[in-house]
mmCIF file of C-alpha atoms and ligand atoms in Angstrom:
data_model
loop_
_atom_site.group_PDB
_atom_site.id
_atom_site.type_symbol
_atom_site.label_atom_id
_atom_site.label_comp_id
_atom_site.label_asym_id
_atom_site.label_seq_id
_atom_site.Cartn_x
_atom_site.Cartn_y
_atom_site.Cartn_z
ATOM 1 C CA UNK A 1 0.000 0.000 0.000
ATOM 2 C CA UNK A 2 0.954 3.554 -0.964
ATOM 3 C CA UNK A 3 0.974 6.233 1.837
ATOM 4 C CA UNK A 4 -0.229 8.792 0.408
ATOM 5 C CA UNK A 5 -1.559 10.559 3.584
ATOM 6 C CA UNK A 6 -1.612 9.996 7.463
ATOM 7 C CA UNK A 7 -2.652 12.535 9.860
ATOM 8 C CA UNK A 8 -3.375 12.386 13.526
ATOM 9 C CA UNK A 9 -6.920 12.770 14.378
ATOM 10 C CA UNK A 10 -7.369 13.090 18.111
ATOM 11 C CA UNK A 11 -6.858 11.085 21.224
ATOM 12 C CA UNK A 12 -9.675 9.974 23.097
ATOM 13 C CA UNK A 13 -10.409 9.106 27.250
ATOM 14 C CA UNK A 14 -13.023 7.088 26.151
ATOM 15 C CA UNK A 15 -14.205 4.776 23.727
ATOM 16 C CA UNK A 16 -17.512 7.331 23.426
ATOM 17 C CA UNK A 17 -15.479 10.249 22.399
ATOM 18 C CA UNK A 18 -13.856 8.832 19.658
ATOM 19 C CA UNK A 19 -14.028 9.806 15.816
ATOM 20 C CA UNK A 20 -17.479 8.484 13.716
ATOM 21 C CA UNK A 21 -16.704 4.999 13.448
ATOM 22 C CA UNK A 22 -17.372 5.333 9.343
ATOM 23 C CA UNK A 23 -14.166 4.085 8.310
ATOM 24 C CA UNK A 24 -12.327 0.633 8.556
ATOM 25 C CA UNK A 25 -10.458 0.761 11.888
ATOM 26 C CA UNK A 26 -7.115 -1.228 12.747
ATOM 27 C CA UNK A 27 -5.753 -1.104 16.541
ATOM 28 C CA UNK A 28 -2.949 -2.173 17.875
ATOM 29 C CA UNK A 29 -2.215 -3.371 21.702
ATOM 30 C CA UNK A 30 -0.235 -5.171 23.260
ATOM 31 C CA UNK A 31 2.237 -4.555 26.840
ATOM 32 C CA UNK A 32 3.490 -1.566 27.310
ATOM 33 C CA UNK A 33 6.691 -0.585 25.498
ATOM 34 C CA UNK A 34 6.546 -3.565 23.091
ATOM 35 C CA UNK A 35 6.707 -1.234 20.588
ATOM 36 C CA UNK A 36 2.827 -0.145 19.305
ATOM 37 C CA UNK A 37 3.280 3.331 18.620
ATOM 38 C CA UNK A 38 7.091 2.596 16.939
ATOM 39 C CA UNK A 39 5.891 0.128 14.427
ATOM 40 C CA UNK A 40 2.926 2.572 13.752
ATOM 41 C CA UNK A 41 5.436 5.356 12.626
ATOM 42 C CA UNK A 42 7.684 2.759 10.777
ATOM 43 C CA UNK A 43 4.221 1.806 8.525
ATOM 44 C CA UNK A 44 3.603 5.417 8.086
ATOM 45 C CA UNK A 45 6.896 6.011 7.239
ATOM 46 C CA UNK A 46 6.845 9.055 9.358
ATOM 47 C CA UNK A 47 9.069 9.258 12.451
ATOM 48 C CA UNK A 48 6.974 11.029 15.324
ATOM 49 C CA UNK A 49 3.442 10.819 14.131
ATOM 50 C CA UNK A 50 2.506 8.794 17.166
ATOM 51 C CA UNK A 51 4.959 9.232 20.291
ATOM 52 C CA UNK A 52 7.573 6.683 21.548
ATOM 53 C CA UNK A 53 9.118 6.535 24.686
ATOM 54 C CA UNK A 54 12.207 3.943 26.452
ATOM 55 C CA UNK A 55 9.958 4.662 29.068
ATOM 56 C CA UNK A 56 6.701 2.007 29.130
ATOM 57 C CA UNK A 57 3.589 3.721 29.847
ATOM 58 C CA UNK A 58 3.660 6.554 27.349
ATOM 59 C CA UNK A 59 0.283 6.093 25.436
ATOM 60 C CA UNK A 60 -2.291 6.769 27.987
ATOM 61 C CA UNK A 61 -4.965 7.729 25.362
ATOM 62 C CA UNK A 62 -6.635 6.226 22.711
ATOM 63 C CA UNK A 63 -4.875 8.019 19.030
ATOM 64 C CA UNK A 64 -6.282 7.807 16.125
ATOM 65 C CA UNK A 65 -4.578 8.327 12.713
ATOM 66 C CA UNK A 66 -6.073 8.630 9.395
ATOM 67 C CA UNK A 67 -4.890 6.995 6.525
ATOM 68 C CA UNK A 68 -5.289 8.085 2.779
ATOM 69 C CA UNK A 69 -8.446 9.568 3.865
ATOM 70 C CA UNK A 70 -9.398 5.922 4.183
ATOM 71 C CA UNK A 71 -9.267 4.022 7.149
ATOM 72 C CA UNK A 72 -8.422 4.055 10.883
ATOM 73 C CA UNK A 73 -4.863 3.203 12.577
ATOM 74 C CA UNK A 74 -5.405 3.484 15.984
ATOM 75 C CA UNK A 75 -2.476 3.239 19.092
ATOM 76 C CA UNK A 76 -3.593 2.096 22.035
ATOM 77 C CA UNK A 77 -1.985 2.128 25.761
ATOM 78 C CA UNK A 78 -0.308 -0.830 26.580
ATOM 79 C CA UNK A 79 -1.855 -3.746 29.317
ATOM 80 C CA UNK A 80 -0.059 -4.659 31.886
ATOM 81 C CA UNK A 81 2.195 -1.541 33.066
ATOM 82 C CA UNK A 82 3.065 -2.415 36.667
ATOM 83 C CA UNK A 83 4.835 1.016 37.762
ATOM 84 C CA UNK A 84 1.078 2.261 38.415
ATOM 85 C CA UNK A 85 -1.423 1.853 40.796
ATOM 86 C CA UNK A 86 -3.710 -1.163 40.451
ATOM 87 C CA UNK A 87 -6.274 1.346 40.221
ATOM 88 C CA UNK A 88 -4.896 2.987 37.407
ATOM 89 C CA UNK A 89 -4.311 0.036 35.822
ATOM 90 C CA UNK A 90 -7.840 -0.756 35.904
ATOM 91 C CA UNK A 91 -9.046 1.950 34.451
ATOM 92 C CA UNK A 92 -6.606 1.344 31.612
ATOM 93 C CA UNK A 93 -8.127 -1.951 30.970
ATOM 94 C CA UNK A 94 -11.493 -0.560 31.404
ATOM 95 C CA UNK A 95 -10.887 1.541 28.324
ATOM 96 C CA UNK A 96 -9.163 -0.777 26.467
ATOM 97 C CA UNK A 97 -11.928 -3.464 26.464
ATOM 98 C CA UNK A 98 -14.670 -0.885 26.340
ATOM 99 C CA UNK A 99 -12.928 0.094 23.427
ATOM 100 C CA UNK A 100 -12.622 -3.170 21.167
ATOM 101 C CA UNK A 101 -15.965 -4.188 22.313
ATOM 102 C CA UNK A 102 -17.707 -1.229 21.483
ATOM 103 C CA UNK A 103 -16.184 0.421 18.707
ATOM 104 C CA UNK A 104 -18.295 -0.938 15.237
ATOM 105 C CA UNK A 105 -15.782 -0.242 12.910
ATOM 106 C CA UNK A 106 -12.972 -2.181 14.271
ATOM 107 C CA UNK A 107 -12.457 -4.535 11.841
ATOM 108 C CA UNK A 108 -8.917 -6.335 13.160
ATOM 109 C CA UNK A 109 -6.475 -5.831 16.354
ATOM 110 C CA UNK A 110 -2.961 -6.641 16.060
ATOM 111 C CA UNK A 111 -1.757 -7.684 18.814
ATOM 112 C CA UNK A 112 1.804 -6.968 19.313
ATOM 113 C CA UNK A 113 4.539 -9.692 21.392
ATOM 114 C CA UNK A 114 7.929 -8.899 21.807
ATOM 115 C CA UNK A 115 9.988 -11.882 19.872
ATOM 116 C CA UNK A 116 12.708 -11.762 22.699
ATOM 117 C CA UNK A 117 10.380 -13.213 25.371
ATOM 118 C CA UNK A 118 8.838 -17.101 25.775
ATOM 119 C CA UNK A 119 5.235 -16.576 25.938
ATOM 120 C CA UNK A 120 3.956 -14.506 28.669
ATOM 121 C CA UNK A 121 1.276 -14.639 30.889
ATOM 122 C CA UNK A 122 -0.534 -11.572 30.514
ATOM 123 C CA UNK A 123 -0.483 -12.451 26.384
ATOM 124 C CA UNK A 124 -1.446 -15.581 26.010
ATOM 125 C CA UNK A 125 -4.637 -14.568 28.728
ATOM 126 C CA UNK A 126 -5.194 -11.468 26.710
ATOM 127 C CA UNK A 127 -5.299 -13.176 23.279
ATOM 128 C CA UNK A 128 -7.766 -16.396 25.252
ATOM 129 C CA UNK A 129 -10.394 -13.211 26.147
ATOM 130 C CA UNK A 130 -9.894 -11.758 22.242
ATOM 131 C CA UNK A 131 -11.611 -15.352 21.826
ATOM 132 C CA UNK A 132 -13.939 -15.520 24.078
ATOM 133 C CA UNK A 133 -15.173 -12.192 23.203
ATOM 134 C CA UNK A 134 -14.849 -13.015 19.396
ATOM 135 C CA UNK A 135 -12.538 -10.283 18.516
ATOM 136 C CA UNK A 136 -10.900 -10.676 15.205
ATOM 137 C CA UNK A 137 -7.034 -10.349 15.830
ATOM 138 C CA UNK A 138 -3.359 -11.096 14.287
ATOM 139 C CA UNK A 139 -0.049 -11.368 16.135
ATOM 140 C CA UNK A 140 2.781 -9.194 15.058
ATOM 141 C CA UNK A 141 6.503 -10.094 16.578
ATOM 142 C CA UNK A 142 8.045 -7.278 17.177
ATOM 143 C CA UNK A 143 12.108 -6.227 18.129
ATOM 144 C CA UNK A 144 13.123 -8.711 15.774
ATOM 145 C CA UNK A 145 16.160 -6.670 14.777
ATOM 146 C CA UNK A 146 17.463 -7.431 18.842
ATOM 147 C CA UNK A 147 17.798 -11.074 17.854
ATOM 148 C CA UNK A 148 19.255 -13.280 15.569
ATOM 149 C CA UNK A 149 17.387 -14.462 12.323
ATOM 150 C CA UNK A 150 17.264 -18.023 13.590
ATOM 151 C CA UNK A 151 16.596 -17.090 17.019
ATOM 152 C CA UNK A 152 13.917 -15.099 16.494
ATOM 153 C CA UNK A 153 12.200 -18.146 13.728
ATOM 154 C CA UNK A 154 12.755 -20.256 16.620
ATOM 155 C CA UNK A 155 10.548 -18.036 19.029
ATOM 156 C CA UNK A 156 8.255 -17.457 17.092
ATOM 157 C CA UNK A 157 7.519 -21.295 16.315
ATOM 158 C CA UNK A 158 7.850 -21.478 20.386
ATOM 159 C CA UNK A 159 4.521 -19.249 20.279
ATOM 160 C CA UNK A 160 2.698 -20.883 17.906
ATOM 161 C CA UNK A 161 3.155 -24.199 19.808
ATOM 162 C CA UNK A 162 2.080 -22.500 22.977
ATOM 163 C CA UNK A 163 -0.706 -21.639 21.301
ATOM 164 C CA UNK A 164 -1.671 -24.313 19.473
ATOM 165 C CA UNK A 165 -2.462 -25.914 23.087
ATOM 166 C CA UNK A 166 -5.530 -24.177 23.045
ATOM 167 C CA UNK A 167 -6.439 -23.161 19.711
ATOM 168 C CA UNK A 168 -7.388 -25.063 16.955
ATOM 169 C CA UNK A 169 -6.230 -22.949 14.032
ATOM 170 C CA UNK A 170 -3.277 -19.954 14.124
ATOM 171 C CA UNK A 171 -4.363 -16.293 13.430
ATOM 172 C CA UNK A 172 -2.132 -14.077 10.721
ATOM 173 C CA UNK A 173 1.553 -14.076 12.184
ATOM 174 C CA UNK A 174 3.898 -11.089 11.272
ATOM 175 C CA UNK A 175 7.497 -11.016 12.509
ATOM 176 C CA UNK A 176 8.578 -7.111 12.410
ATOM 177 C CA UNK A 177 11.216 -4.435 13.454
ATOM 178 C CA UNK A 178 10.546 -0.651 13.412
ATOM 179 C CA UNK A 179 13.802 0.023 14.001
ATOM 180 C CA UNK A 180 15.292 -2.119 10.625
ATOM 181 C CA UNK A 181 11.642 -1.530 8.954
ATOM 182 C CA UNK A 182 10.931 -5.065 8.375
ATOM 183 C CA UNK A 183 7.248 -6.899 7.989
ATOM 184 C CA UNK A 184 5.421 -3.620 7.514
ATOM 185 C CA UNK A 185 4.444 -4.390 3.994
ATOM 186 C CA UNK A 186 2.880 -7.412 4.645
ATOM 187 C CA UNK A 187 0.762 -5.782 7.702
ATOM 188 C CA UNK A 188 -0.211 -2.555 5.142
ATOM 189 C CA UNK A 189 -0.653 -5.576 2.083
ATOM 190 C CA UNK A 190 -3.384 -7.337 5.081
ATOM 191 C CA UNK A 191 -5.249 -4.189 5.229
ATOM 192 C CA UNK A 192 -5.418 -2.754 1.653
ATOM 193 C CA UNK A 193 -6.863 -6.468 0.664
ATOM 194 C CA UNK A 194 -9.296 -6.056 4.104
ATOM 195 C CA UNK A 195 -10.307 -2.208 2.936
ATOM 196 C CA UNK A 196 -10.954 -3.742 -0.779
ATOM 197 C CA UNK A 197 -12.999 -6.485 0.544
ATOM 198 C CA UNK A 198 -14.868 -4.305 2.613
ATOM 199 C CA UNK A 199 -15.469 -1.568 -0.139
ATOM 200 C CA UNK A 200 -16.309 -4.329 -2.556
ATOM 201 C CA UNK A 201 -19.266 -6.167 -0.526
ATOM 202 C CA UNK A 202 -20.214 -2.008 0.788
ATOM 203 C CA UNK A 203 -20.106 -2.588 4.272
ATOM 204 C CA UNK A 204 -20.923 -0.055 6.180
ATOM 205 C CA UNK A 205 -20.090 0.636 10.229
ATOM 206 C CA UNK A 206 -22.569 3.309 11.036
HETATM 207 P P1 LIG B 1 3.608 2.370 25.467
HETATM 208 O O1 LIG B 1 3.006 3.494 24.681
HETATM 209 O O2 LIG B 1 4.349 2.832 26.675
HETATM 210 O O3 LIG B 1 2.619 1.299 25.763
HETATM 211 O O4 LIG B 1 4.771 1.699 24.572
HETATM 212 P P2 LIG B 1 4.753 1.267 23.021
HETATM 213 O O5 LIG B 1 4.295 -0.138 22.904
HETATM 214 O O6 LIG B 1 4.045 2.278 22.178
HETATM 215 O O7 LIG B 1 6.318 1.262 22.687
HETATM 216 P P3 LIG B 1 7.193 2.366 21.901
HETATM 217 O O8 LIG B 1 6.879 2.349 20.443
HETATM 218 O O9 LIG B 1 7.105 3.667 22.609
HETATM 219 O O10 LIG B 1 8.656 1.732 22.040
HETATM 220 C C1 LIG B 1 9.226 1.416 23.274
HETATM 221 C C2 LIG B 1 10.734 1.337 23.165
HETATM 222 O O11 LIG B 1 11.114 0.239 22.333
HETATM 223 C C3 LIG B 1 11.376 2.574 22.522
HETATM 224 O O12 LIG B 1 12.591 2.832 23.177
HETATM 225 C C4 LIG B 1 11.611 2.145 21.079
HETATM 226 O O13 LIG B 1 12.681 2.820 20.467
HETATM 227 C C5 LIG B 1 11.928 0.670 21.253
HETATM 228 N N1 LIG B 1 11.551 -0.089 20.032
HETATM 229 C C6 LIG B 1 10.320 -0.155 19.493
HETATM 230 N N2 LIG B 1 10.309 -0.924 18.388
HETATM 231 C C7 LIG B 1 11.584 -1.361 18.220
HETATM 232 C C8 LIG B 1 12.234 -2.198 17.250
HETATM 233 O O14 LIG B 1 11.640 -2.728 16.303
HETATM 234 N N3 LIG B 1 13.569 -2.435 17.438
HETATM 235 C C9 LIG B 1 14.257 -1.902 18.470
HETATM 236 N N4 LIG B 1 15.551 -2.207 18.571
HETATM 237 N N5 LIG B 1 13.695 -1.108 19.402
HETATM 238 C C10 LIG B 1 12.369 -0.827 19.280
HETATM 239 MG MG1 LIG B 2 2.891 3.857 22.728
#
């Protein structure tokens, strides 16, 4: 896909003040700092549209960026920041899951796993209640610049194994690095096919 355009829109506190939901909209989640708002930038081709911080917690808000005057990328704060209170990190969940379940034009999450790590926890439970709740999703690796070619194959066959424990079928896999730009095509080739579908059979969100 061509970038022809990509603008910020807004960020939004709740799911209820987002933009009209009358595009095609594509989040991404995943921890904090596993890289969300970097591999945004590296598929805009654009180095600060959304921020990026060493430090995890940095996207407290829900961003939305327009694409081509087409569709919807949208950053969301990371799950599972411990450095605030459990309070806090309620309400962060609260808007995240308000958020995918209630926003009609979400047509896919990408959920984002740092390739470095054996399968986490907090993951693995997060992807089980995209699941339960029917959520359609993908997995994108990210970091994979930090590790070795055959390392990072290796962990990412790990996952699928892991997951394959409870799943009968694997979702879309993409292996990525915003820092080497790697794997962004094929996440961008995912959505232009998704957008033509979707224009194709007119499907409309509001
Ligand atoms: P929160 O908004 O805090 O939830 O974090 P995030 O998931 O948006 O992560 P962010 O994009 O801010 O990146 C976190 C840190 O990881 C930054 O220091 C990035 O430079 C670094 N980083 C992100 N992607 C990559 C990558 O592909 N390779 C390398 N080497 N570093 C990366
Ligand atoms: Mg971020």
């Amino acid at each position: 896909m061509v970038i022809k355009t990509a603008e910020f829109v807004k960020s939004s506190g709740k799911w209820q003040e987002c933009p009209e939901p009358d595009m095609p909209e594509y989040a991404f989640i995943g921890r904090s700092n596993v890289g969300k708002s970097s591999l945004i930038n590296a598929m805009m081709k654009r180095k600060d549209l959304a921020k990026t911080s060493q430090t995890p917690g940095k996207t407290q808000l829900i961003n939305h960026f327009l694409v081509n005057d087409e569709w919807y990328l949208t950053d969301l704060p990371g799950y599972g920041y411990a450095r605030v209170s459990k309070s806090m990190r309620r309400d962060f969940e609260k808007l995240i899951t308000n958020y995918i379940l209630n926003r009609r034009n979400l047509v896919n999450l990408f959920v984002l796993i740092d390739v470095r790590h054996t399968p986490q926890k907090i993951d693995i439970e997060f992807i089980e209640w995209c699941g339960e709740n029917s959520v359609p999703f993908s997995i994108v690796f990210t970091k994979a610049d930090k590790l070795k070619p055959n390392a990072a194959a290796q962990n990412v066959s790990d996952y699928k194994q892991e997951l394959l424990k409870t799943w009968e079928g694997l979702p879309e896999i993409y292996t990525t690095s915003a820092e080497k730009q790697t794997g962004t095509e094929e996440i961008l080739a995912f959505i232009e096919k998704t957008n033509r579908f979707l224009s194709q059979n007119k499907v409309r969100f509001t």
